Tab-separated table of C-alpha atoms in Angstrom:
chain	number	residue	atom	x	y	z
L	228	MET	CA	-11.595	-13.742	-7.543
L	229	ASN	CA	-9.683	-12.500	-9.989
L	230	ILE	CA	-8.629	-16.205	-12.585
L	231	ASN	CA	-5.480	-14.576	-14.316
L	232	LYS	CA	-4.341	-12.226	-11.940
L	233	SER	CA	-4.379	-15.398	-9.297
L	234	MET	CA	-3.007	-17.961	-12.523
L	235	LYS	CA	0.036	-15.340	-12.549
L	236	SER	CA	0.262	-15.295	-8.889
L	237	ALA	CA	0.476	-18.598	-8.372
L	238	ALA	CA	3.401	-18.778	-11.323
L	239	ALA	CA	5.458	-16.261	-8.896
L	240	LEU	CA	4.944	-18.344	-6.079
L	241	ALA	CA	5.642	-21.344	-7.170
L	242	VAL	CA	9.243	-19.587	-8.133
L	243	ALA	CA	9.277	-18.303	-5.102
L	244	ALA	CA	8.931	-21.416	-3.010
L	245	SER	CA	11.817	-22.833	-5.627
L	246	MET	CA	14.293	-20.975	-4.459
L	247	LEU	CA	13.098	-20.999	-1.008
L	248	VAL	CA	15.271	-24.569	-1.083
L	249	VAL	CA	18.622	-22.882	-2.107
L	250	THR	CA	18.395	-19.784	-0.189
L	251	ALA	CA	16.321	-20.338	3.002
L	252	CYS	CA	18.222	-23.239	4.370
L	253	GLY	CA	18.905	-23.384	8.093
L	254	SER	CA	16.273	-20.605	8.308
L	255	THR	CA	13.522	-20.914	10.982
L	256	SER	CA	10.341	-19.612	8.836
L	257	GLY	CA	8.965	-22.879	9.514
L	258	SER	CA	5.761	-23.650	11.095
L	259	GLY	CA	7.174	-25.033	14.171
L	260	SER	CA	5.973	-27.117	16.818
L	261	GLY	CA	3.951	-24.303	18.518
L	262	ASP	CA	4.129	-21.957	21.804
L	263	ALA	CA	6.867	-21.800	24.438
L	264	ALA	CA	5.224	-22.487	27.694
L	265	ALA	CA	3.664	-19.671	29.277
L	266	PRO	CA	5.115	-17.657	32.230
L	267	ALA	CA	4.338	-18.933	35.860
L	268	ASP	CA	1.269	-16.659	36.124
L	269	GLY	CA	0.069	-17.694	32.892
L	270	LYS	CA	0.116	-14.348	30.974
L	271	VAL	CA	1.813	-13.967	27.444
L	272	LYS	CA	3.274	-10.610	26.489
L	273	LEU	CA	3.257	-9.745	23.030
L	274	THR	CA	4.688	-6.508	20.794
L	275	PHE	CA	3.181	-5.437	17.720
L	276	THR	CA	4.880	-2.850	15.959
L	277	GLY	CA	2.884	-0.753	12.960
L	278	TRP	CA	1.317	2.685	12.009
L	279	VAL	CA	-2.519	2.545	11.439
L	280	PRO	CA	-3.608	5.579	12.869
L	281	GLY	CA	-5.877	4.624	15.689
L	282	ILE	CA	-5.147	1.213	15.854
L	283	GLU	CA	-4.090	1.770	19.781
L	284	GLU	CA	-7.783	1.437	20.344
L	285	ALA	CA	-8.275	-1.909	18.362
L	286	VAL	CA	-5.544	-2.859	20.879
L	287	ASP	CA	-6.918	-2.254	23.794
L	288	LEU	CA	-10.131	-3.865	23.015
L	289	TRP	CA	-8.566	-7.266	22.659
L	290	ASN	CA	-5.935	-6.419	25.834
L	291	LYS	CA	-9.696	-6.199	27.924
L	292	GLU	CA	-11.382	-9.368	26.497
L	293	ASN	CA	-8.378	-11.227	26.747
L	294	PRO	CA	-5.985	-10.761	29.906
L	295	ASP	CA	-3.798	-13.764	29.405
L	296	ILE	CA	-2.627	-12.682	26.131
L	297	GLN	CA	-1.416	-9.154	26.138
L	298	VAL	CA	0.068	-7.262	22.995
L	299	GLU	CA	1.631	-3.822	23.825
L	300	PHE	CA	1.578	-1.798	20.600
L	301	LYS	CA	4.665	0.619	19.233
L	302	ARG	CA	3.686	3.274	16.870
L	303	ILE	CA	6.366	4.021	13.748
L	304	ALA	CA	6.625	6.161	10.858
L	305	SER	CA	5.856	3.515	8.129
L	306	ASP	CA	9.600	4.109	6.575
L	307	ALA	CA	10.846	3.204	9.906
L	308	ARG	CA	10.034	-0.739	8.552
L	309	LYS	CA	12.793	-0.788	6.748
L	310	ASN	CA	14.423	-1.220	9.810
L	311	TYR	CA	12.898	-4.507	10.554
L	312	SER	CA	15.172	-6.975	9.155
L	313	THR	CA	17.958	-5.426	11.056
L	314	GLN	CA	16.358	-5.335	14.689
L	315	ILE	CA	14.695	-8.871	13.603
L	316	ASP	CA	18.342	-10.507	13.060
L	317	ALA	CA	19.325	-8.495	16.207
L	318	GLY	CA	16.413	-9.975	18.246
L	319	THR	CA	14.949	-6.336	18.998
L	320	SER	CA	11.666	-6.504	16.730
L	321	GLY	CA	8.320	-6.675	17.842
L	322	ASP	CA	6.781	-10.411	18.039
L	323	ILE	CA	4.243	-9.194	15.317
L	324	LEU	CA	4.640	-6.486	12.380
L	325	GLN	CA	2.886	-4.410	9.989
L	326	MET	CA	4.299	-4.563	6.649
L	327	PRO	CA	3.258	-3.882	3.021
L	328	ALA	CA	2.273	-7.091	1.731
L	329	PHE	CA	5.170	-7.034	-1.148
L	330	ASP	CA	7.832	-6.688	1.215
L	331	MET	CA	7.072	-10.302	2.473
L	332	VAL	CA	8.778	-12.115	0.151
L	333	ASP	CA	11.899	-10.815	1.350
L	334	TYR	CA	10.833	-12.085	4.637
L	335	VAL	CA	10.488	-14.969	3.683
L	336	ILE	CA	13.531	-16.097	1.833
L	337	ASP	CA	15.775	-14.925	4.615
L	338	GLY	CA	13.898	-17.197	6.930
L	339	GLN	CA	12.733	-13.719	9.181
L	340	ILE	CA	9.253	-14.223	9.502
L	341	GLN	CA	7.123	-17.668	10.530
L	342	ASP	CA	4.728	-19.977	8.510
L	343	ILE	CA	1.576	-19.673	10.494
L	344	SER	CA	-0.084	-22.180	8.462
L	345	GLN	CA	-1.050	-24.396	11.080
L	346	TYR	CA	-2.813	-21.659	12.874
L	347	VAL	CA	-4.687	-19.415	10.575
L	348	SER	CA	-5.313	-22.285	7.312
L	349	ASP	CA	-9.191	-22.599	8.432
L	350	ASP	CA	-9.553	-19.015	8.392
L	351	LYS	CA	-9.168	-18.236	4.636
L	352	ASP	CA	-12.604	-17.836	4.327
L	353	LEU	CA	-12.774	-14.741	6.221
L	354	PHE	CA	-10.766	-13.010	3.659
L	355	THR	CA	-11.333	-11.840	-0.076
L	356	ASP	CA	-9.138	-14.421	-1.793
L	357	GLY	CA	-7.173	-11.430	-3.595
L	358	ALA	CA	-6.467	-9.930	0.034
L	359	TRP	CA	-5.610	-13.409	1.465
L	360	SER	CA	-3.663	-14.614	-1.401
L	361	THR	CA	-1.192	-12.318	-0.672
L	362	ALA	CA	0.085	-13.809	2.358
L	363	VAL	CA	1.063	-16.637	1.068
L	364	LEU	CA	3.930	-18.124	-0.524
L	365	GLY	CA	4.063	-21.341	-2.030
L	366	ASP	CA	3.001	-23.869	0.858
L	367	GLY	CA	3.098	-21.578	3.475
L	368	ILE	CA	0.595	-18.681	5.161
L	369	TYR	CA	3.438	-15.917	6.175
L	370	GLY	CA	1.009	-13.570	7.755
L	371	VAL	CA	-2.671	-12.569	7.817
L	372	PRO	CA	-4.142	-9.373	5.786
L	373	GLN	CA	-5.158	-6.324	7.323
L	374	ASP	CA	-6.176	-3.970	4.132
L	375	SER	CA	-6.353	-3.635	0.766
L	376	ALA	CA	-5.504	0.017	-1.377
L	377	PRO	CA	-7.698	0.438	-4.122
L	378	THR	CA	-7.950	3.917	-5.809
L	379	ALA	CA	-10.359	6.907	-6.621
L	380	PHE	CA	-9.782	10.645	-7.349
L	381	MET	CA	-9.697	13.223	-3.864
L	382	TYR	CA	-10.396	16.538	-5.126
L	383	ARG	CA	-10.126	20.042	-3.964
L	384	LYS	CA	-14.147	20.398	-5.051
L	385	ASP	CA	-13.956	24.662	-4.228
L	386	ILE	CA	-11.236	24.310	-6.595
L	387	PHE	CA	-12.719	22.745	-9.329
L	388	GLU	CA	-15.627	24.895	-9.078
L	389	LYS	CA	-14.052	28.446	-8.700
L	390	TYR	CA	-12.368	27.737	-11.932
L	391	GLY	CA	-15.287	26.004	-13.859
L	392	VAL	CA	-12.672	22.984	-14.297
L	393	GLU	CA	-14.618	19.807	-14.872
L	394	VAL	CA	-13.846	17.078	-12.569
L	395	PRO	CA	-12.031	14.310	-15.333
L	396	LYS	CA	-12.776	10.803	-15.726
L	397	THR	CA	-10.427	9.808	-18.500
L	398	TRP	CA	-6.529	10.533	-18.504
L	399	ASP	CA	-7.071	13.121	-21.402
L	400	GLU	CA	-9.659	15.209	-19.334
L	401	TYR	CA	-6.957	14.940	-16.453
L	402	LEU	CA	-4.425	16.522	-18.648
L	403	ASP	CA	-6.957	19.422	-19.778
L	404	ALA	CA	-8.225	20.038	-16.329
L	405	ALA	CA	-3.923	20.240	-14.952
L	406	ARG	CA	-3.823	23.130	-17.814
L	407	LYS	CA	-6.894	25.111	-17.233
L	408	LEU	CA	-6.268	24.864	-13.229
L	409	HIS	CA	-2.305	26.008	-13.750
L	410	ALA	CA	-3.465	28.844	-16.224
L	411	ALA	CA	-6.502	30.074	-14.047
L	412	ASP	CA	-3.823	30.492	-10.833
L	413	PRO	CA	-0.110	29.554	-11.313
L	414	ASN	CA	-0.120	28.606	-8.086
L	415	VAL	CA	-2.715	25.774	-8.367
L	416	TYR	CA	-1.348	22.534	-9.680
L	417	ILE	CA	-3.550	19.151	-9.812
L	418	ALA	CA	-1.561	17.051	-7.876
L	419	ALA	CA	2.009	16.691	-6.203
L	420	PHE	CA	4.756	14.649	-7.869
L	421	THR	CA	6.536	13.339	-4.758
L	422	PRO	CA	9.802	11.939	-5.881
L	423	ASN	CA	10.217	9.857	-2.114
L	424	ASP	CA	6.927	8.205	-2.610
L	425	THR	CA	6.651	5.454	-5.927
L	426	ALA	CA	2.629	4.424	-4.680
L	427	PRO	CA	1.084	7.096	-7.714
L	428	PHE	CA	3.367	5.439	-10.277
L	429	GLU	CA	2.776	1.908	-9.237
L	430	THR	CA	-0.910	2.776	-8.979
L	431	ASP	CA	-0.736	3.841	-12.392
L	432	PHE	CA	1.184	1.238	-14.162
L	433	LEU	CA	-0.756	-1.263	-12.328
L	434	GLN	CA	-3.977	-0.233	-13.882
L	435	TYR	CA	-2.216	-1.247	-17.225
L	436	GLY	CA	-1.294	-4.056	-16.346
L	437	GLY	CA	2.355	-2.892	-15.486
L	438	SER	CA	3.907	-5.140	-12.922
L	439	TRP	CA	7.677	-4.832	-10.749
L	440	PHE	CA	8.675	-8.579	-11.656
L	441	GLU	CA	7.240	-11.699	-14.224
L	442	THR	CA	7.982	-15.085	-13.597
L	443	ASP	CA	9.901	-17.016	-17.050
L	444	GLY	CA	10.212	-20.993	-16.276
L	445	ASP	CA	12.557	-20.689	-12.637
L	446	SER	CA	13.480	-17.026	-12.971
L	447	TRP	CA	12.039	-13.833	-11.823
L	448	LYS	CA	12.268	-11.687	-14.816
L	449	VAL	CA	12.128	-7.720	-14.064
L	450	THR	CA	9.589	-5.705	-15.739
L	451	LEU	CA	9.488	-2.197	-14.313
L	452	ASP	CA	10.495	-0.601	-17.752
L	453	SER	CA	7.899	-2.298	-19.463
L	454	GLU	CA	5.794	-0.835	-22.129
L	455	ALA	CA	3.246	-0.535	-20.122
L	456	ASN	CA	5.154	0.886	-17.237
L	457	GLN	CA	6.777	3.080	-19.794
L	458	LYS	CA	3.559	4.709	-20.521
L	459	VAL	CA	2.842	6.403	-17.729
L	460	ALA	CA	6.179	7.563	-18.000
L	461	GLU	CA	5.143	9.427	-20.688
L	462	ARG	CA	2.549	10.495	-19.230
L	463	TYR	CA	4.455	11.708	-15.883
L	464	GLN	CA	6.936	13.329	-18.401
L	465	THR	CA	4.093	15.450	-19.767
L	466	LEU	CA	2.654	16.827	-16.863
L	467	LEU	CA	6.226	17.550	-15.230
L	468	ASP	CA	7.940	19.167	-18.211
L	469	GLU	CA	4.465	21.712	-18.630
L	470	GLY	CA	4.641	22.582	-14.750
L	471	LEU	CA	1.189	20.870	-14.211
L	472	VAL	CA	2.771	18.858	-10.993
L	473	LYS	CA	4.215	20.357	-8.282
L	474	PRO	CA	7.841	18.420	-6.983
L	475	VAL	CA	7.415	18.326	-3.621
L	476	GLU	CA	8.273	15.490	-1.300
L	477	ILE	CA	5.421	13.684	0.121
L	478	PHE	CA	4.240	13.836	4.065
L	479	THR	CA	7.376	16.598	4.814
L	480	PRO	CA	6.309	19.857	6.517
L	481	GLU	CA	6.917	21.138	2.619
L	482	PHE	CA	4.036	19.530	1.208
L	483	TRP	CA	1.529	19.258	4.050
L	484	THR	CA	1.827	23.344	4.011
L	485	ALA	CA	1.194	23.042	0.179
L	486	VAL	CA	-1.961	21.051	0.260
L	487	ASN	CA	-3.317	23.248	3.024
L	488	ASN	CA	-2.891	26.484	1.044
L	489	GLY	CA	-4.601	24.985	-2.176
L	490	GLU	CA	-1.401	24.587	-4.265
L	491	ILE	CA	-2.170	20.361	-4.864
L	492	ALA	CA	-6.077	20.724	-5.898
L	493	SER	CA	-6.418	16.316	-6.639
L	494	PHE	CA	-4.785	13.009	-5.160
L	495	ASN	CA	-5.569	10.273	-7.446
L	496	TYR	CA	-4.436	7.544	-4.646
L	497	LEU	CA	-5.200	5.363	-2.142
L	498	ALA	CA	-7.869	4.884	0.416
L	499	TRP	CA	-6.157	5.139	3.873
L	500	PHE	CA	-4.594	8.290	2.621
L	501	THR	CA	-8.341	9.815	2.932
L	502	THR	CA	-7.417	9.520	6.813
L	503	ILE	CA	-4.034	11.208	6.602
L	504	LEU	CA	-5.314	13.707	4.719
L	505	LYS	CA	-8.276	14.776	7.274
L	506	GLU	CA	-5.640	14.481	9.878
L	507	ASN	CA	-3.030	16.950	8.298
L	508	ALA	CA	-5.279	19.389	6.611
L	509	PRO	CA	-7.897	19.542	9.078
L	510	ASP	CA	-9.013	22.885	8.563
L	511	LEU	CA	-10.205	22.024	4.651
L	512	SER	CA	-12.913	20.139	5.913
L	513	GLY	CA	-16.062	20.076	3.396
L	514	LYS	CA	-13.426	21.264	0.917
L	515	TRP	CA	-12.882	17.885	-0.554
L	516	ALA	CA	-14.862	15.626	-2.482
L	517	ILE	CA	-14.427	12.000	-4.173
L	518	SER	CA	-15.007	10.496	-7.312
L	519	GLN	CA	-13.996	7.701	-9.395
L	520	ALA	CA	-10.525	6.750	-10.073
L	521	ILE	CA	-8.761	8.152	-13.449
L	522	SER	CA	-8.658	5.201	-16.613
L	523	ASP	CA	-8.272	5.594	-20.482
L	524	ASP	CA	-11.660	5.869	-21.264
L	525	GLY	CA	-13.187	6.590	-18.102
L	526	ASN	CA	-14.922	2.833	-17.169
L	527	GLY	CA	-11.431	1.167	-15.348
L	528	PRO	CA	-10.326	-0.805	-15.061
L	529	TRP	CA	-8.686	0.410	-11.871
L	530	SER	CA	-5.914	-1.050	-9.317
L	531	ASP	CA	-4.941	-1.607	-5.960
L	532	ASP	CA	-1.703	-1.397	-4.615
L	533	GLY	CA	-1.376	-4.080	-2.290
L	534	GLY	CA	-2.394	-3.767	0.849
L	535	GLY	CA	-0.602	-4.402	3.906
L	536	ILE	CA	-0.479	-7.727	6.502
L	537	ASN	CA	0.734	-8.598	9.633
L	538	VAL	CA	3.885	-11.384	10.388
L	539	VAL	CA	4.756	-13.084	12.884
L	540	THR	CA	8.735	-12.877	13.260
L	541	LYS	CA	10.906	-15.938	13.637
L	542	ASN	CA	11.799	-14.104	17.371
L	543	CYS	CA	8.088	-14.652	18.269
L	544	LYS	CA	8.098	-17.411	21.086
L	545	TYR	CA	4.097	-17.615	21.146
L	546	PRO	CA	3.260	-17.959	17.130
L	547	GLU	CA	0.120	-19.364	18.042
L	548	ARG	CA	-0.901	-16.661	20.026
L	549	ALA	CA	0.435	-14.323	17.875
L	550	ALA	CA	-1.743	-15.642	15.352
L	551	LYS	CA	-4.891	-15.601	17.090
L	552	PHE	CA	-4.574	-12.299	18.114
L	553	ILE	CA	-3.973	-10.436	14.512
L	554	VAL	CA	-6.326	-13.000	13.035
L	555	TRP	CA	-9.262	-11.213	15.726
L	556	LEU	CA	-7.567	-7.872	14.644
L	557	ASN	CA	-8.291	-8.255	10.984
L	558	SER	CA	-11.853	-9.607	11.150
L	559	ASP	CA	-13.421	-9.250	14.298
L	560	PRO	CA	-16.348	-6.343	13.923
L	561	ASP	CA	-15.464	-4.406	16.839
L	562	SER	CA	-12.071	-4.219	15.856
L	563	LEU	CA	-12.671	-3.560	12.042
L	564	GLU	CA	-14.981	-0.624	12.799
L	565	VAL	CA	-11.413	0.929	14.338
L	566	LEU	CA	-9.746	-0.087	11.478
L	567	ILE	CA	-11.899	1.752	9.103
L	568	GLY	CA	-13.355	4.378	10.558
L	569	LYS	CA	-10.230	5.459	13.123
L	570	GLY	CA	-7.644	3.760	10.603
L	571	GLY	CA	-9.237	4.980	7.484
L	572	LEU	CA	-8.259	0.846	5.886
L	573	PHE	CA	-10.118	-0.760	3.202
L	574	PRO	CA	-10.555	-3.859	4.519
L	575	ALA	CA	-9.437	-7.008	3.612
L	576	ALA	CA	-11.808	-9.373	5.970
L	577	LYS	CA	-15.281	-9.933	3.991
L	578	ALA	CA	-16.931	-8.852	7.662
L	579	GLY	CA	-15.598	-5.315	6.992
L	580	PHE	CA	-18.161	-4.450	3.814
L	581	GLU	CA	-20.307	-4.848	6.587
L	582	SER	CA	-18.760	-1.945	8.549
L	583	GLU	CA	-21.233	0.952	9.362
L	584	ALA	CA	-17.962	3.044	8.800
L	585	MET	CA	-18.052	1.728	5.227
L	586	SER	CA	-21.275	3.893	4.565
L	587	ALA	CA	-21.274	6.240	7.058
L	588	PRO	CA	-20.918	10.039	5.368
L	589	SER	CA	-18.136	12.251	5.692
L	590	ASP	CA	-18.069	15.987	6.874
L	591	TYR	CA	-14.346	16.295	5.895
L	592	PHE	CA	-15.206	14.956	1.626
L	593	SER	CA	-18.429	16.910	1.335
L	594	GLY	CA	-21.274	14.706	3.167
L	595	GLN	CA	-19.901	11.539	1.082
L	596	PRO	CA	-19.825	7.954	1.740
L	597	ILE	CA	-15.954	8.105	1.096
L	598	TYR	CA	-15.823	4.277	0.475
L	599	ASP	CA	-18.461	3.812	-2.515
L	600	GLU	CA	-15.075	4.956	-5.164
L	601	PHE	CA	-12.443	2.886	-3.522
L	602	ILE	CA	-15.366	-0.051	-3.903
L	603	LYS	CA	-16.039	0.707	-7.182
L	604	SER	CA	-12.213	0.720	-8.051
L	605	ALA	CA	-12.069	-2.760	-5.832
L	606	ASN	CA	-14.797	-4.354	-8.046
L	607	ASN	CA	-13.269	-3.233	-11.403
L	608	LEU	CA	-9.115	-3.767	-11.336
L	609	ASN	CA	-6.861	-5.402	-14.292
L	610	SER	CA	-6.193	-8.600	-13.961
L	611	ASP	CA	-2.888	-8.867	-16.100
L	612	GLY	CA	-0.478	-7.058	-13.522
L	613	GLY	CA	0.606	-6.839	-9.920
L	614	ILE	CA	2.731	-9.558	-8.993
L	615	ASN	CA	5.278	-8.884	-6.398
L	616	GLY	CA	8.806	-10.309	-6.335
L	617	PRO	CA	12.020	-9.850	-4.500
L	618	ALA	CA	13.700	-7.134	-3.307
L	619	ILE	CA	10.698	-4.991	-3.986
L	620	THR	CA	12.291	-2.385	-1.413
L	621	ALA	CA	15.296	-2.204	-3.200
L	622	GLY	CA	13.174	-1.458	-6.594
L	623	GLN	CA	11.544	1.213	-4.828
L	624	THR	CA	14.464	2.759	-3.113
L	625	ALA	CA	15.691	3.009	-6.349
L	626	LEU	CA	12.826	4.284	-8.228
L	627	GLN	CA	13.205	7.488	-5.358
L	628	GLU	CA	16.680	7.974	-6.307
L	629	GLU	CA	16.322	7.899	-10.223
L	630	PHE	CA	13.004	10.416	-9.671
L	631	ALA	CA	14.951	12.801	-7.661
L	632	LYS	CA	17.419	12.808	-10.818
L	633	VAL	CA	14.175	13.521	-13.112
L	634	VAL	CA	13.425	16.225	-10.883
L	635	ASN	CA	16.771	17.949	-11.237
L	636	GLY	CA	16.502	17.620	-15.310
L	637	ASP	CA	18.967	15.072	-15.383
L	638	GLU	CA	17.472	12.558	-16.863
L	639	THR	CA	13.915	11.643	-18.154
L	640	PHE	CA	11.129	9.557	-16.529
L	641	LYS	CA	11.779	6.549	-19.276
L	642	GLU	CA	15.387	6.799	-18.252
L	643	ALA	CA	14.703	6.745	-14.656
L	644	LEU	CA	12.661	3.302	-15.316
L	645	THR	CA	15.439	2.120	-17.011
L	646	ASN	CA	17.752	2.428	-14.409
L	647	ALA	CA	15.575	1.856	-11.799
L	648	ALA	CA	14.837	-1.620	-13.309
L	649	ALA	CA	18.869	-2.386	-13.393
L	650	LYS	CA	19.455	-1.584	-9.614
L	651	LEU	CA	16.136	-3.768	-8.806
L	652	LYS	CA	17.524	-6.616	-11.109
L	653	LYS	CA	21.263	-6.101	-9.452
L	654	ALA	CA	19.419	-6.661	-5.881
L	655	ALA	CA	17.097	-9.395	-6.689
L	656	ALA	CA	20.676	-11.538	-7.986
L	657	ASP	CA	22.367	-10.215	-4.900
L	658	LYS	CA	19.969	-12.425	-2.777
L	659	GLY	CA	21.271	-15.306	-5.060
L	660	LEU	CA	17.992	-15.415	-7.455
L	661	ASN	CA	17.782	-16.375	-11.213
L	662	VAL	CA	16.692	-13.055	-12.513
L	663	LYS	CA	16.836	-11.962	-16.185
């Protein structure tokens, strides 16, 4: 386990827990007294909302084995999770929700999800320590980890070979490769700059020990414009100023057109993106390969952008049964084969590392077993950053707004960080929290 990160996370959780006394009075996020009485026929129905590719197959396995606890899965786009809070308060949300781990703090503070400690505390050892910690806040356990998100370098092997460009391992080599590729073909960019997606930027600043927040006594301290994060901003500014990255919003038709046309030569990105790439650029099978993630000296440390968890909303009448399902979903070997093989998730459960899907070669990625490099990243993470906190979604929205201004030439990346940090501070303070 990463001791430094664990100590910092513990400090952050202590701050959050102390604030729950003030901000969550009267909430329904406590552990409760168990499930409501089942219907007369003894069969309970649960609804589950998420977006993992192929997860319906795992849900079907559960339903076949558990006739008295049936789960109905509702697929949404990941961005639609921004409606969760409104849906919970309106009583129209799913019983179980998939969400990024960094979203959880706000839902706990607002009393919108349940503490399921009494149902899942004995299941801790099924998961890696780092993944399990993402579902813990103070003395409560507010979900079950689904996946983590280490990085690797996904690149168009054919394009790099065509122009005789070496696959980079360091950031200096990355900049050199970007210049060579674009000089060889002005229509080729080493990467996309996606102003509507903060994950690439987060991934890079986590590598340097950056974070959204630090803790200062009983306060949160916004660190979005810290020195570590500004270092990443400088590199992004160079790439954008020299025209080496293609500005395009991720997951749009324009984005996938650029990918399929060979305009974007690489992604230094997260494990789950491998499946999204295969689904949206199937004709490029065999043209992609995977190498280790980029770092300053080529030997890491690298980063993990948090992964996801499944939570039980305050509206769920059967939290014990819901907890039983999400533990099974994310730790059972048969379910993990689906989550890894079909969903492209990097597992949070220890059993996932024994999955055949983790070592299976991928025709799409030139016959490589694609998870080797992600495991390499997961085993060498920066220990100094990564604290989540309140209002992260608001912070991401602010950063997206500022990145759009950068693309338009209205401000620099450094100015974007400063402005987004101010918006994040206000959003956290508006929740009644002590923020510096």
